[in-house]
């Protein structure tokens, strides 16, 4: 055991001396493997951070929540021309679903409207995502009221001129003032602020902080509805513990009857589930990971060839020294480990530099973009393992070649 430890120590020392004596060559070798490890770890860290952010944003929502509308939230086999002829989901559809479909915990009707401008005296906030939606949304979405209250079912039904503001919108409009009871102008009409949402934080989706909510029936008074009007959807949250497959079948069956569809006729609507949306995101994340591996794999390949090339040059330069070492009794293992350690040290150093660069850039990006880039321990371990493996693979053939040199021929060649 002590013999192998001594062999390891001496081989390691020889490798370090060789790297120190050829600084430019060492730098060029490091550069190739650094770029390769940096590429793959940076891509994986970015994809992991995106995946974690999406999952955190969806964690507060019930994955069984369904969106009943004429639009598909994912790929579909229904041709575009046929989808374009689907009727809009209207308020009457919402009323029917609410009254006739069992096992519903909460249901809401939402209108997909365009961004609006909100004004209060001299203050103006443009491009606000004002969401016309019925009161049931408060039991579905993952937000809470911090000041005041959300509008009631009665206010929702009558279309009362009230509005609930996101935290950022309220701060921009009112600064230190209490917003409750103040009147703002939206859609060219006056609405009374009855609530301000609790700060939610940034998300990759639209944050409630930058939104405002008004009763859908208020907007329906002056926005063109019907089949050619603004699009809408019914958001349905089933009761906990219900069989989702059976619930969806009942929902479709009753809705088909309401729309007058006959047996054999295709659905003219889509039931989009958040669970399906999450599965689609997982598929996208997996594809991004695969693309990252493919692109970064080429960088690693170039880095590995660079190390192998440098090691062959190193063997040729030190042929005379190898012959002298072997003539003095150095065994093949010693010679092989000497060059193998040199290749591994090169590769590991390049990998560590690549990991440090990823960590530095992730820190800068997190500060600049307000998006948390996370370099996980698993990615760090992966980078270290990959760099070690690349060093072993790239150095093994040059190391074996050096260990098999004939001492007499090696000394003669070196002279």
XYZ file of C-alpha atoms in Angstrom:
415
model
C 0.000 0.000 0.000
C 2.825 2.410 0.877
C 4.475 1.653 -2.446
C 1.366 2.729 -4.337
C 1.021 5.872 -2.230
C 4.636 6.773 -2.967
C 4.052 6.069 -6.632
C 0.999 8.291 -6.585
C 2.871 11.126 -4.836
C 5.881 11.019 -7.161
C 3.733 10.791 -10.274
C 1.648 13.712 -9.063
C 4.804 15.800 -8.435
C 6.165 15.032 -11.900
C 2.836 16.052 -13.449
C 2.732 19.376 -11.575
C 6.315 20.198 -12.550
C 5.561 19.450 -16.178
C 2.534 21.777 -16.103
C 4.510 24.565 -14.407
C 7.329 24.315 -16.931
C 4.946 24.672 -19.907
C 2.678 27.531 -18.850
C 1.448 28.553 -22.310
C 0.638 25.000 -23.314
C -1.083 24.432 -19.978
C -3.156 27.599 -20.456
C -4.281 26.608 -23.949
C -5.252 23.144 -22.734
C -7.143 24.625 -19.793
C -8.996 26.990 -22.112
C -10.548 24.212 -24.168
C -11.822 22.148 -21.254
C -12.916 25.282 -19.348
C -15.139 26.359 -22.223
C -16.621 22.868 -22.491
C -17.410 22.492 -18.781
C -18.623 26.100 -18.588
C -21.005 25.546 -21.511
C -22.643 22.406 -20.193
C -22.902 23.524 -16.543
C -24.199 26.979 -17.540
C -26.918 25.447 -19.726
C -27.926 22.902 -17.081
C -27.945 25.548 -14.331
C -30.094 27.892 -16.436
C -32.561 25.131 -17.323
C -32.712 23.897 -13.705
C -33.323 27.454 -12.479
C -36.098 27.937 -15.029
C -37.648 24.581 -14.099
C -37.563 25.393 -10.383
C -39.038 28.855 -10.942
C -41.918 27.438 -13.006
C -42.662 24.754 -10.428
C -42.576 27.316 -7.606
C -45.011 29.522 -9.520
C -47.381 26.596 -10.085
C -47.024 25.167 -6.567
C -49.798 27.324 -5.138
C -52.292 26.256 -7.817
C -54.364 23.109 -7.916
C -52.954 21.016 -10.783
C -56.483 19.747 -11.484
C -57.753 23.237 -12.309
C -59.315 23.306 -15.792
C -59.747 26.054 -18.381
C -62.800 25.538 -20.585
C -62.420 27.646 -23.728
C -62.218 27.565 -27.521
C -58.418 27.679 -27.367
C -55.978 24.842 -26.776
C -53.092 25.606 -24.414
C -50.930 22.911 -26.006
C -50.430 20.974 -29.243
C -53.633 19.639 -30.769
C -54.645 17.553 -33.776
C -57.635 19.811 -34.470
C -56.825 21.867 -37.600
C -56.523 25.634 -37.323
C -59.471 26.405 -39.598
C -61.731 24.254 -37.441
C -60.548 25.858 -34.189
C -61.129 29.318 -35.628
C -64.780 28.403 -36.171
C -65.329 27.296 -32.572
C -67.801 29.549 -30.710
C -66.501 31.764 -27.923
C -66.965 30.688 -24.327
C -69.551 33.132 -22.981
C -71.040 34.116 -19.643
C -74.155 31.998 -20.269
C -71.866 28.964 -20.569
C -70.389 29.846 -17.193
C -73.823 30.085 -15.588
C -74.782 26.683 -17.006
C -71.564 25.019 -15.766
C -71.911 26.587 -12.324
C -75.484 25.340 -11.923
C -75.367 21.940 -13.591
C -71.940 20.343 -13.168
C -71.443 18.577 -9.808
C -68.264 18.292 -7.694
C -67.069 21.845 -8.370
C -65.304 23.628 -5.515
C -64.962 26.961 -7.338
C -65.651 28.295 -10.811
C -65.003 31.649 -12.463
C -65.612 33.336 -15.799
C -62.655 35.325 -17.174
C -62.354 37.620 -20.188
C -59.039 37.753 -22.057
C -58.843 41.499 -22.438
C -56.016 43.754 -23.626
C -53.753 45.814 -21.296
C -55.265 49.040 -19.999
C -54.176 52.320 -18.446
C -55.139 53.144 -14.851
C -55.223 56.786 -13.729
C -55.551 58.416 -10.335
C -55.419 62.200 -10.343
C -51.956 63.036 -11.745
C -50.609 59.477 -11.573
C -50.846 57.051 -14.503
C -49.802 53.417 -14.899
C -49.880 52.073 -18.460
C -49.929 48.550 -19.820
C -51.665 47.073 -16.775
C -53.101 43.574 -17.134
C -56.639 44.376 -16.020
C -58.439 41.039 -15.678
C -62.236 41.025 -15.961
C -63.234 37.951 -13.946
C -66.040 36.777 -11.678
C -65.597 36.581 -7.914
C -64.867 32.838 -7.890
C -61.312 33.539 -9.013
C -60.385 34.400 -5.422
C -60.935 30.774 -4.425
C -58.895 29.503 -7.367
C -55.847 31.742 -7.721
C -52.974 31.789 -5.231
C -53.252 35.392 -4.049
C -54.521 37.125 -0.900
C -55.989 40.544 -0.123
C -53.797 42.691 2.141
C -55.999 45.792 2.400
C -59.753 45.980 1.985
C -61.466 43.001 0.374
C -62.198 41.215 -2.892
C -65.520 41.888 -4.602
C -68.456 39.713 -3.573
C -70.571 37.357 -5.677
C -73.340 39.955 -5.686
C -70.996 42.690 -6.924
C -69.659 40.273 -9.511
C -73.153 39.375 -10.751
C -74.363 42.998 -10.983
C -71.129 44.222 -12.524
C -70.381 46.759 -9.800
C -67.805 49.447 -10.760
C -65.161 48.222 -8.314
C -61.525 47.205 -8.724
C -58.898 45.258 -6.770
C -55.307 46.366 -7.401
C -52.072 44.411 -7.355
C -49.486 45.561 -4.829
C -47.116 47.231 -7.311
C -49.955 49.004 -9.125
C -51.301 50.402 -5.846
C -47.845 51.642 -4.802
C -47.243 53.362 -8.143
C -50.628 55.080 -8.108
C -51.003 56.052 -4.454
C -47.501 55.949 -2.905
C -48.136 56.524 0.830
C -51.898 57.142 0.500
C -54.502 54.577 1.538
C -56.019 53.340 -1.764
C -59.248 51.957 -0.262
C -62.245 54.010 -1.285
C -60.350 56.054 -3.872
C -61.656 56.267 -7.422
C -59.460 55.421 -10.398
C -60.201 55.715 -14.087
C -60.058 52.573 -16.248
C -61.728 51.940 -19.628
C -62.581 55.657 -19.535
C -64.843 54.971 -16.525
C -64.535 55.518 -12.786
C -64.077 52.508 -10.513
C -63.765 52.396 -6.737
C -60.754 50.666 -5.232
C -62.036 48.154 -2.671
C -58.931 46.022 -2.185
C -55.159 45.726 -2.593
C -53.503 42.328 -2.966
C -50.698 41.121 -0.747
C -47.271 41.332 -2.397
C -46.738 38.136 -4.362
C -43.225 38.554 -5.751
C -41.788 38.142 -9.213
C -42.674 35.112 -11.326
C -41.961 34.028 -14.883
C -45.702 34.344 -15.487
C -47.741 37.504 -14.934
C -47.429 38.350 -11.248
C -50.587 39.448 -9.389
C -48.508 42.437 -8.211
C -48.801 43.934 -11.698
C -52.462 43.076 -12.255
C -55.858 44.492 -11.421
C -59.166 42.626 -11.152
C -62.633 43.900 -12.059
C -66.002 42.083 -12.285
C -66.419 40.464 -15.699
C -70.030 41.658 -15.936
C -68.857 45.255 -15.558
C -66.745 44.920 -18.711
C -69.468 43.009 -20.560
C -71.629 46.151 -20.511
C -69.428 47.968 -23.017
C -67.225 45.270 -24.579
C -68.620 43.397 -27.571
C -69.483 39.832 -26.514
C -70.921 36.890 -28.383
C -69.238 34.617 -30.906
C -67.377 37.494 -32.556
C -66.557 39.357 -29.342
C -63.685 39.290 -26.905
C -62.601 35.776 -25.932
C -63.354 34.263 -22.565
C -62.849 31.101 -20.548
C -64.389 29.234 -17.637
C -61.919 28.328 -14.895
C -63.015 25.257 -12.932
C -61.537 23.905 -9.706
C -62.941 20.428 -8.912
C -63.541 19.218 -5.377
C -60.583 17.580 -3.669
C -60.531 13.804 -3.982
C -62.815 13.684 -6.988
C -61.953 11.329 -9.854
C -60.597 13.844 -12.390
C -61.098 11.572 -15.386
C -64.751 10.942 -14.513
C -65.275 14.621 -13.678
C -63.901 15.694 -17.054
C -66.163 13.233 -18.863
C -69.253 14.539 -17.039
C -68.186 18.131 -17.747
C -67.756 17.448 -21.470
C -70.996 15.487 -21.735
C -73.116 18.189 -20.098
C -71.407 20.976 -22.022
C -71.920 19.149 -25.329
C -75.632 18.851 -24.574
C -75.769 22.551 -23.692
C -74.137 23.441 -26.996
C -76.410 21.115 -28.957
C -73.691 18.801 -30.236
C -74.949 15.473 -31.556
C -73.361 12.078 -31.051
C -70.398 11.669 -33.368
C -69.819 15.405 -33.740
C -66.405 16.567 -32.459
C -66.104 18.878 -29.448
C -66.070 22.567 -30.331
C -64.172 23.481 -27.165
C -61.085 22.446 -25.226
C -60.651 21.424 -21.593
C -57.132 22.524 -20.657
C -55.773 21.163 -17.378
C -52.901 22.710 -15.427
C -51.488 19.209 -14.952
C -51.243 18.907 -18.732
C -49.591 22.325 -18.856
C -47.049 21.169 -16.253
C -46.365 18.010 -18.286
C -45.815 20.134 -21.400
C -43.336 22.304 -19.478
C -41.487 19.199 -18.293
C -41.223 18.087 -21.908
C -39.825 21.478 -22.930
C -37.317 21.395 -20.057
C -36.187 17.900 -21.090
C -35.731 19.081 -24.684
C -33.704 22.098 -23.549
C -31.513 19.825 -21.436
C -30.932 17.527 -24.417
C -30.052 20.439 -26.702
C -27.700 21.789 -24.025
C -25.950 18.426 -23.742
C -25.557 18.151 -27.526
C -24.140 21.669 -27.956
C -21.888 21.435 -24.910
C -20.798 17.927 -25.900
C -19.033 19.353 -28.945
C -17.168 21.802 -26.698
C -16.141 18.961 -24.379
C -15.040 16.900 -27.383
C -12.830 19.729 -28.634
C -11.394 20.198 -25.140
C -10.694 16.467 -24.834
C -8.921 16.348 -28.208
C -6.896 19.392 -27.157
C -5.682 17.668 -23.992
C -4.892 14.444 -25.888
C -2.904 16.396 -28.486
C -0.945 18.261 -25.826
C -0.177 15.006 -24.017
C 1.190 13.381 -27.186
C 3.419 16.432 -27.701
C 4.516 16.174 -24.080
C 5.412 12.498 -24.509
C 7.498 13.309 -27.578
C 9.303 16.184 -25.854
C 10.130 14.082 -22.802
C 11.101 10.886 -24.634
C 14.720 11.242 -23.479
C 13.649 11.776 -19.860
C 11.358 8.748 -20.041
C 14.257 6.634 -21.303
C 16.487 7.835 -18.454
C 13.759 7.156 -15.860
C 13.180 3.646 -17.174
C 16.931 2.907 -17.330
C 17.182 3.888 -13.675
C 14.456 1.399 -12.750
C 11.189 3.335 -13.162
C 8.356 0.930 -13.845
C 5.782 1.239 -16.596
C 3.101 2.085 -14.005
C 5.098 5.075 -12.778
C 5.522 6.455 -16.285
C 1.864 5.836 -17.137
C 0.528 7.462 -13.962
C 2.859 10.414 -14.455
C 1.259 11.354 -17.772
C -2.216 10.248 -16.768
C -2.165 12.499 -13.697
C -0.935 15.385 -15.837
C -3.951 15.006 -18.136
C -6.398 14.650 -15.223
C -4.952 17.667 -13.380
C -5.256 19.746 -16.542
C -8.835 18.692 -17.081
C -9.915 19.107 -13.441
C -8.343 22.571 -13.234
C -10.205 23.560 -16.390
C -13.440 22.158 -14.977
C -13.049 24.026 -11.679
C -12.386 27.283 -13.503
C -15.485 26.668 -15.649
C -17.620 26.017 -12.545
C -16.306 29.185 -10.849
C -17.131 31.207 -13.975
C -20.680 29.799 -14.021
C -21.121 30.694 -10.340
C -19.856 34.237 -10.943
C -22.037 34.830 -13.996
C -25.053 33.312 -12.215
C -24.546 35.771 -9.346
C -24.302 38.735 -11.736
C -27.338 37.593 -13.732
C -29.409 37.105 -10.574
C -28.633 40.659 -9.438
C -29.268 42.204 -12.862
C -32.349 40.276 -14.039
C -34.226 39.736 -10.767
C -34.306 36.034 -11.572
C -32.599 33.522 -9.305
C -30.032 31.425 -11.152
C -29.100 28.420 -9.020
C -25.937 26.356 -9.378
C -26.889 23.174 -7.543
C -24.474 20.768 -5.868
C -25.478 18.088 -8.364
C -24.376 20.317 -11.263
C -21.092 21.129 -9.511
C -20.456 17.420 -8.918
C -21.387 16.698 -12.528
C -18.902 19.297 -13.786
C -16.117 17.922 -11.579
C -16.877 14.331 -12.600
C -17.027 15.195 -16.302
C -13.716 17.046 -16.218
C -12.063 14.100 -14.429
C -13.512 11.646 -16.938
C -12.393 13.772 -19.906
C -8.889 13.919 -18.444
C -8.764 10.152 -18.006
C -10.057 9.414 -21.505
C -7.821 12.019 -23.166
C -4.687 11.021 -21.276
C -4.912 7.248 -21.198
C -3.577 6.565 -24.715
C -0.618 9.015 -24.482
C 0.158 7.641 -21.003
C 0.158 4.025 -22.224
C 2.290 5.030 -25.216
C 4.857 6.655 -22.903
C 4.940 3.674 -20.535
C 5.703 1.230 -23.358
C 8.707 3.099 -24.765
C 11.919 1.101 -24.910
C 14.490 2.862 -22.644
C 17.396 2.512 -25.103
C 15.362 3.714 -28.081
C 13.885 6.515 -25.991
C 17.314 7.830 -24.936
C 18.647 7.507 -28.495
C 15.593 9.317 -29.933
C 15.928 12.096 -27.358
C 19.601 12.607 -28.226
